[in-house]
PDB file of C-alpha atoms in Angstrom:
ATOM      1  CA  MET A  36     -15.292 -20.586 -12.707  1.00 64.00           C
ATOM      2  CA  LYS A  37     -13.833 -16.765 -11.628  1.00 83.00           C
ATOM      3  CA  GLN A  38      -9.979 -15.883 -12.166  1.00 95.00           C
ATOM      4  CA  LEU A  39      -9.310 -13.035  -9.471  1.00 97.00           C
ATOM      5  CA  ILE A  40      -6.239 -11.348 -10.722  1.00 98.00           C
ATOM      6  CA  LEU A  41      -3.751  -9.667  -8.304  1.00 98.00           C
ATOM      7  CA  ALA A  42      -2.401  -6.646 -10.436  1.00 97.00           C
ATOM      8  CA  SER A  43       1.048  -6.383  -8.151  1.00 92.00           C
ATOM      9  CA  SER A  44       4.409  -8.641  -7.386  1.00 90.00           C
ATOM     10  CA  SER A  45       3.614  -7.189  -3.763  1.00 91.00           C
ATOM     11  CA  PRO A  46       4.735  -9.729  -1.422  1.00 92.00           C
ATOM     12  CA  ARG A  47       2.893  -7.982   1.220  1.00 93.00           C
ATOM     13  CA  ARG A  48      -0.259  -7.896  -1.208  1.00 96.00           C
ATOM     14  CA  LYS A  49      -0.094 -11.431  -1.111  1.00 96.00           C
ATOM     15  CA  GLN A  50       0.632 -12.621   1.650  1.00 96.00           C
ATOM     16  CA  LEU A  51      -2.829 -10.719   2.752  1.00 97.00           C
ATOM     17  CA  LEU A  52      -5.210 -11.955   0.359  1.00 97.00           C
ATOM     18  CA  GLU A  53      -3.846 -15.281   0.839  1.00 97.00           C
ATOM     19  CA  LEU A  54      -4.423 -15.364   4.774  1.00 95.00           C
ATOM     20  CA  ALA A  55      -8.120 -14.118   3.258  1.00 94.00           C
ATOM     21  CA  ASN A  56      -8.335 -17.565   1.305  1.00 94.00           C
ATOM     22  CA  LEU A  57      -9.024 -16.464  -1.732  1.00 93.00           C
ATOM     23  CA  ARG A  58      -7.852 -18.495  -5.046  1.00 94.00           C
ATOM     24  CA  PHE A  59      -6.188 -15.781  -7.215  1.00 97.00           C
ATOM     25  CA  GLN A  60      -3.384 -15.263  -9.611  1.00 97.00           C
ATOM     26  CA  ILE A  61      -0.101 -12.686  -9.708  1.00 97.00           C
ATOM     27  CA  LEU A  62       0.297 -10.366 -13.142  1.00 95.00           C
ATOM     28  CA  ALA A  63       2.717  -7.420 -12.350  1.00 91.00           C
ATOM     29  CA  SER A  64       0.879  -4.474 -14.452  1.00 88.00           C
ATOM     30  CA  HIS A  65       4.702  -2.376 -15.114  1.00 82.00           C
ATOM     31  CA  ILE A  66       3.148   0.916 -14.599  1.00 79.00           C
ATOM     32  CA  ASP A  67       4.682   4.264 -15.310  1.00 76.00           C
ATOM     33  CA  GLU A  68       4.891   4.998 -11.546  1.00 74.00           C
ATOM     34  CA  GLN A  69       4.402   8.450 -12.785  1.00 73.00           C
ATOM     35  CA  ILE A  70       1.898  10.272 -11.923  1.00 72.00           C
ATOM     36  CA  HIS A  71       1.331  14.766 -13.248  1.00 69.00           C
ATOM     37  CA  GLU A  72      -2.139  14.543 -12.899  1.00 68.00           C
ATOM     38  CA  ALA A  73      -2.788  14.067  -9.079  1.00 69.00           C
ATOM     39  CA  LYS A  74      -4.004  17.015  -7.448  1.00 81.00           C
ATOM     40  CA  SER A  75      -3.386  15.027  -3.977  1.00 92.00           C
ATOM     41  CA  PRO A  76      -2.663  12.099  -3.009  1.00 94.00           C
ATOM     42  CA  GLU A  77      -5.572  10.632  -2.414  1.00 95.00           C
ATOM     43  CA  GLN A  78      -6.105  11.405  -6.751  1.00 93.00           C
ATOM     44  CA  ALA A  79      -2.409   9.651  -7.384  1.00 93.00           C
ATOM     45  CA  VAL A  80      -3.191   6.838  -4.775  1.00 94.00           C
ATOM     46  CA  GLN A  81      -6.259   6.101  -6.456  1.00 95.00           C
ATOM     47  CA  LEU A  82      -4.426   6.931 -10.723  1.00 94.00           C
ATOM     48  CA  LEU A  83      -2.081   4.276  -9.596  1.00 94.00           C
ATOM     49  CA  ALA A  84      -4.236   1.462  -7.963  1.00 96.00           C
ATOM     50  CA  TYR A  85      -6.561   1.619 -11.182  1.00 97.00           C
ATOM     51  CA  ARG A  86      -3.442   1.763 -13.835  1.00 95.00           C
ATOM     52  CA  LYS A  87      -2.466  -0.240 -12.342  1.00 96.00           C
ATOM     53  CA  ALA A  88      -5.389  -3.090 -12.498  1.00 98.00           C
ATOM     54  CA  LYS A  89      -6.137  -1.375 -15.769  1.00 97.00           C
ATOM     55  CA  ALA A  90      -2.752  -3.118 -17.548  1.00 97.00           C
ATOM     56  CA  VAL A  91      -3.821  -6.691 -16.124  1.00 97.00           C
ATOM     57  CA  ALA A  92      -7.676  -6.559 -16.707  1.00 97.00           C
ATOM     58  CA  ASP A  93      -7.180  -4.780 -20.827  1.00 96.00           C
ATOM     59  CA  HIS A  94      -5.695  -9.065 -21.213  1.00 96.00           C
ATOM     60  CA  TYR A  95      -8.307 -10.395 -18.337  1.00 96.00           C
ATOM     61  CA  PRO A  96     -11.798  -8.741 -19.685  1.00 94.00           C
ATOM     62  CA  HIS A  97     -13.767 -11.352 -17.500  1.00 96.00           C
ATOM     63  CA  SER A  98     -11.200 -11.071 -14.926  1.00 97.00           C
ATOM     64  CA  TYR A  99     -11.459 -10.087 -10.825  1.00 98.00           C
ATOM     65  CA  VAL A 100      -9.086  -7.955 -10.739  1.00 98.00           C
ATOM     66  CA  ILE A 101      -7.416  -6.387  -8.442  1.00 98.00           C
ATOM     67  CA  GLY A 102      -4.286  -3.061  -8.733  1.00 98.00           C
ATOM     68  CA  ALA A 103      -2.792  -0.846  -5.786  1.00 97.00           C
ATOM     69  CA  ASP A 104      -0.809   1.759  -5.163  1.00 94.00           C
ATOM     70  CA  THR A 105       0.259   2.782  -1.122  1.00 93.00           C
ATOM     71  CA  VAL A 106       2.196   6.132   0.125  1.00 92.00           C
ATOM     72  CA  VAL A 107       2.544   7.451   3.707  1.00 96.00           C
ATOM     73  CA  VAL A 108       2.121  11.072   3.710  1.00 97.00           C
ATOM     74  CA  TYR A 109       3.332  13.731   5.986  1.00 97.00           C
ATOM     75  CA  GLN A 110       2.451  17.534   6.292  1.00 95.00           C
ATOM     76  CA  ASP A 111       1.063  16.403   2.822  1.00 90.00           C
ATOM     77  CA  ASN A 112       4.276  15.689   1.071  1.00 91.00           C
ATOM     78  CA  ILE A 113       3.645  11.467  -0.983  1.00 91.00           C
ATOM     79  CA  LEU A 114       6.998   9.216   0.621  1.00 92.00           C
ATOM     80  CA  GLY A 115       7.234   7.081  -1.660  1.00 86.00           C
ATOM     81  CA  LYS A 116      10.169   4.230  -1.722  1.00 89.00           C
ATOM     82  CA  PRO A 117      13.233   5.846  -0.237  1.00 95.00           C
ATOM     83  CA  LYS A 118      15.961   5.571  -3.676  1.00 95.00           C
ATOM     84  CA  THR A 119      18.955   5.402  -0.903  1.00 97.00           C
ATOM     85  CA  GLU A 120      19.783   4.482   2.639  1.00 97.00           C
ATOM     86  CA  GLU A 121      20.300   7.892   3.570  1.00 97.00           C
ATOM     87  CA  GLU A 122      16.481   9.196   1.913  1.00 97.00           C
ATOM     88  CA  ALA A 123      15.190   6.471   4.371  1.00 98.00           C
ATOM     89  CA  ALA A 124      17.217   8.451   7.101  1.00 98.00           C
ATOM     90  CA  ALA A 125      15.544  11.371   6.199  1.00 98.00           C
ATOM     91  CA  MET A 126      11.578   9.968   6.268  1.00 97.00           C
ATOM     92  CA  LEU A 127      12.319   8.044   8.908  1.00 98.00           C
ATOM     93  CA  ARG A 128      13.496  11.153  11.004  1.00 98.00           C
ATOM     94  CA  MET A 129      10.237  13.220   9.365  1.00 97.00           C
ATOM     95  CA  LEU A 130       8.154  10.282  11.094  1.00 98.00           C
ATOM     96  CA  SER A 131       9.999  10.305  14.706  1.00 98.00           C
ATOM     97  CA  GLY A 132       7.828  11.391  16.816  1.00 98.00           C
ATOM     98  CA  ASN A 133       4.926  12.971  14.242  1.00 98.00           C
ATOM     99  CA  GLU A 134       1.937  11.339  13.078  1.00 98.00           C
ATOM    100  CA  HIS A 135       1.471  10.908   9.546  1.00 98.00           C
ATOM    101  CA  ASP A 136      -1.145   8.747   7.295  1.00 98.00           C
ATOM    102  CA  VAL A 137      -0.968   6.120   5.412  1.00 98.00           C
ATOM    103  CA  LEU A 138      -3.139   5.909   2.252  1.00 97.00           C
ATOM    104  CA  THR A 139      -3.667   2.839  -0.301  1.00 97.00           C
ATOM    105  CA  GLY A 140      -6.104   3.236  -2.964  1.00 97.00           C
ATOM    106  CA  VAL A 141      -7.765   0.447  -4.220  1.00 98.00           C
ATOM    107  CA  ALA A 142      -9.733  -1.060  -7.774  1.00 98.00           C
ATOM    108  CA  ILE A 143     -10.895  -3.722  -8.552  1.00 98.00           C
ATOM    109  CA  LEU A 144     -12.048  -4.164 -11.852  1.00 98.00           C
ATOM    110  CA  SER A 145     -14.610  -7.052 -12.894  1.00 97.00           C
ATOM    111  CA  PRO A 146     -16.811  -8.398 -15.707  1.00 96.00           C
ATOM    112  CA  ASN A 147     -19.385  -6.621 -13.093  1.00 94.00           C
ATOM    113  CA  GLY A 148     -18.553  -3.151 -13.416  1.00 96.00           C
ATOM    114  CA  GLN A 149     -15.755  -1.868 -11.013  1.00 97.00           C
ATOM    115  CA  SER A 150     -14.700  -0.256  -7.195  1.00 98.00           C
ATOM    116  CA  LEU A 151     -12.132   2.691  -6.345  1.00 98.00           C
ATOM    117  CA  PHE A 152     -11.899   3.367  -2.910  1.00 98.00           C
ATOM    118  CA  VAL A 153      -9.055   4.997  -0.650  1.00 98.00           C
ATOM    119  CA  GLU A 154      -8.290   4.117   2.470  1.00 98.00           C
ATOM    120  CA  LYS A 155      -6.211   5.791   5.268  1.00 98.00           C
ATOM    121  CA  THR A 156      -5.074   4.759   8.585  1.00 98.00           C
ATOM    122  CA  LYS A 157      -3.673   7.886  11.052  1.00 98.00           C
ATOM    123  CA  VAL A 158       0.159   6.186  12.495  1.00 98.00           C
ATOM    124  CA  PHE A 159       1.620   6.949  15.147  1.00 98.00           C
ATOM    125  CA  PHE A 160       5.544   7.115  15.655  1.00 98.00           C
ATOM    126  CA  TRP A 161       7.295   7.538  18.929  1.00 98.00           C
ATOM    127  CA  ASP A 162      11.177   9.423  19.339  1.00 98.00           C
ATOM    128  CA  LEU A 163      14.108   7.691  17.197  1.00 98.00           C
ATOM    129  CA  THR A 164      16.814   7.876  18.444  1.00 98.00           C
ATOM    130  CA  GLU A 165      20.030   7.986  15.216  1.00 98.00           C
ATOM    131  CA  GLU A 166      21.248   3.878  16.447  1.00 98.00           C
ATOM    132  CA  GLU A 167      17.545   2.487  16.206  1.00 98.00           C
ATOM    133  CA  ILE A 168      17.613   4.239  12.149  1.00 98.00           C
ATOM    134  CA  PHE A 169      20.577   3.561  11.429  1.00 97.00           C
ATOM    135  CA  ASP A 170      20.122  -0.096  13.387  1.00 98.00           C
ATOM    136  CA  TYR A 171      16.834  -0.501  10.993  1.00 98.00           C
ATOM    137  CA  ILE A 172      18.187   0.897   7.855  1.00 98.00           C
ATOM    138  CA  ALA A 173      20.928  -1.697   8.171  1.00 97.00           C
ATOM    139  CA  THR A 174      18.605  -4.484   7.886  1.00 97.00           C
ATOM    140  CA  GLY A 175      17.630  -3.165   4.646  1.00 96.00           C
ATOM    141  CA  GLU A 176      14.157  -3.185   5.048  1.00 95.00           C
ATOM    142  CA  PRO A 177      12.739   0.024   4.790  1.00 95.00           C
ATOM    143  CA  MET A 178      14.261  -0.033   0.976  1.00 94.00           C
ATOM    144  CA  ASP A 179      11.438  -1.396  -0.770  1.00 87.00           C
ATOM    145  CA  LYS A 180       8.661   0.285   1.165  1.00 91.00           C
ATOM    146  CA  ALA A 181       6.528   3.851   1.877  1.00 89.00           C
ATOM    147  CA  GLY A 182       8.217   5.802   4.283  1.00 95.00           C
ATOM    148  CA  ALA A 183      11.209   3.515   4.336  1.00 97.00           C
ATOM    149  CA  TYR A 184       8.798   1.106   6.944  1.00 97.00           C
ATOM    150  CA  GLY A 185       7.208  -1.713   7.219  1.00 95.00           C
ATOM    151  CA  ILE A 186       4.808  -2.315   9.989  1.00 96.00           C
ATOM    152  CA  GLN A 187       4.686  -6.454   9.964  1.00 95.00           C
ATOM    153  CA  GLY A 188       8.435  -5.912  10.511  1.00 94.00           C
ATOM    154  CA  ARG A 189      10.554  -4.411  12.707  1.00 96.00           C
ATOM    155  CA  ALA A 190       8.805  -1.238  11.671  1.00 97.00           C
ATOM    156  CA  ALA A 191       6.701  -2.168  15.264  1.00 97.00           C
ATOM    157  CA  LEU A 192       8.725  -1.446  17.247  1.00 97.00           C
ATOM    158  CA  PHE A 193       8.857   2.518  15.986  1.00 98.00           C
ATOM    159  CA  VAL A 194       4.845   2.588  16.258  1.00 98.00           C
ATOM    160  CA  LYS A 195       3.378   4.150  18.820  1.00 98.00           C
ATOM    161  CA  ARG A 196      -0.658   3.499  17.963  1.00 98.00           C
ATOM    162  CA  ILE A 197      -2.344   3.659  14.940  1.00 98.00           C
ATOM    163  CA  GLU A 198      -5.926   4.065  14.070  1.00 98.00           C
ATOM    164  CA  GLY A 199      -7.873   2.921  11.231  1.00 98.00           C
ATOM    165  CA  ASP A 200      -7.161  -0.590   9.724  1.00 98.00           C
ATOM    166  CA  TYR A 201      -3.641  -2.046  10.202  1.00 98.00           C
ATOM    167  CA  PHE A 202      -3.534  -4.263   6.883  1.00 98.00           C
ATOM    168  CA  ASN A 203      -3.899  -0.962   4.886  1.00 98.00           C
ATOM    169  CA  VAL A 204      -0.417   0.133   6.228  1.00 97.00           C
ATOM    170  CA  VAL A 205       0.864  -2.953   5.180  1.00 96.00           C
ATOM    171  CA  GLY A 206      -0.280  -2.617   1.671  1.00 94.00           C
ATOM    172  CA  LEU A 207      -4.019  -3.521   1.824  1.00 98.00           C
ATOM    173  CA  PRO A 208      -6.797  -2.659   3.307  1.00 98.00           C
ATOM    174  CA  LEU A 209      -8.002  -6.256   3.434  1.00 98.00           C
ATOM    175  CA  SER A 210     -11.828  -6.745   5.038  1.00 97.00           C
ATOM    176  CA  ARG A 211     -12.914  -4.108   2.536  1.00 98.00           C
ATOM    177  CA  THR A 212     -11.574  -5.443  -0.443  1.00 98.00           C
ATOM    178  CA  VAL A 213     -13.647  -8.418   0.466  1.00 97.00           C
ATOM    179  CA  ARG A 214     -16.302  -6.636   0.700  1.00 97.00           C
ATOM    180  CA  GLU A 215     -16.231  -4.625  -2.584  1.00 98.00           C
ATOM    181  CA  LEU A 216     -15.170  -7.937  -4.905  1.00 97.00           C
ATOM    182  CA  LYS A 217     -18.509  -9.592  -3.260  1.00 96.00           C
ATOM    183  CA  ARG A 218     -20.828  -6.708  -4.082  1.00 97.00           C
ATOM    184  CA  LEU A 219     -18.879  -6.886  -7.592  1.00 97.00           C
ATOM    185  CA  GLY A 220     -20.318 -10.719  -7.757  1.00 95.00           C
ATOM    186  CA  TRP A 221     -17.159 -12.933  -6.661  1.00 92.00           C
TER     187      TRP A 221
END
């Protein structure tokens, strides 16, 4: 039987693959996520996704390995996971009343080849009050999420609309990922 491995410890990616009724194993890659050679946010997420998948695939060459990396991009600046509550507040103020992109790089490495792609979703936020920002930060929810928010959580109330794949904003463009797995013989 073919083995599918998610090279990520993200609970959101795990939930999404479970939603697709896929049987898989989780083996987090624990790579250094510093990127110096990327020339664009798209290149950065693609390179990180590939590195995550490759770190696991090197030990499981007969398996299908999925690596992914998601970032929020506002005015060409990558907003990763906030390190402090102050940084989270600053990110949410930037996004307030504005549009931004959510990019997820996906790398699928398999015995039958590989698939590398970047999915982009535009997200439009309502104007946020300081009270909304601080109440949200007090939940702790923004601290482990790119751009300091999770669309699938309480920050759903901040989103005016999106253009693109909702699941991409959650952390994995599910339908495209499954289609690419099938294309590779899964």
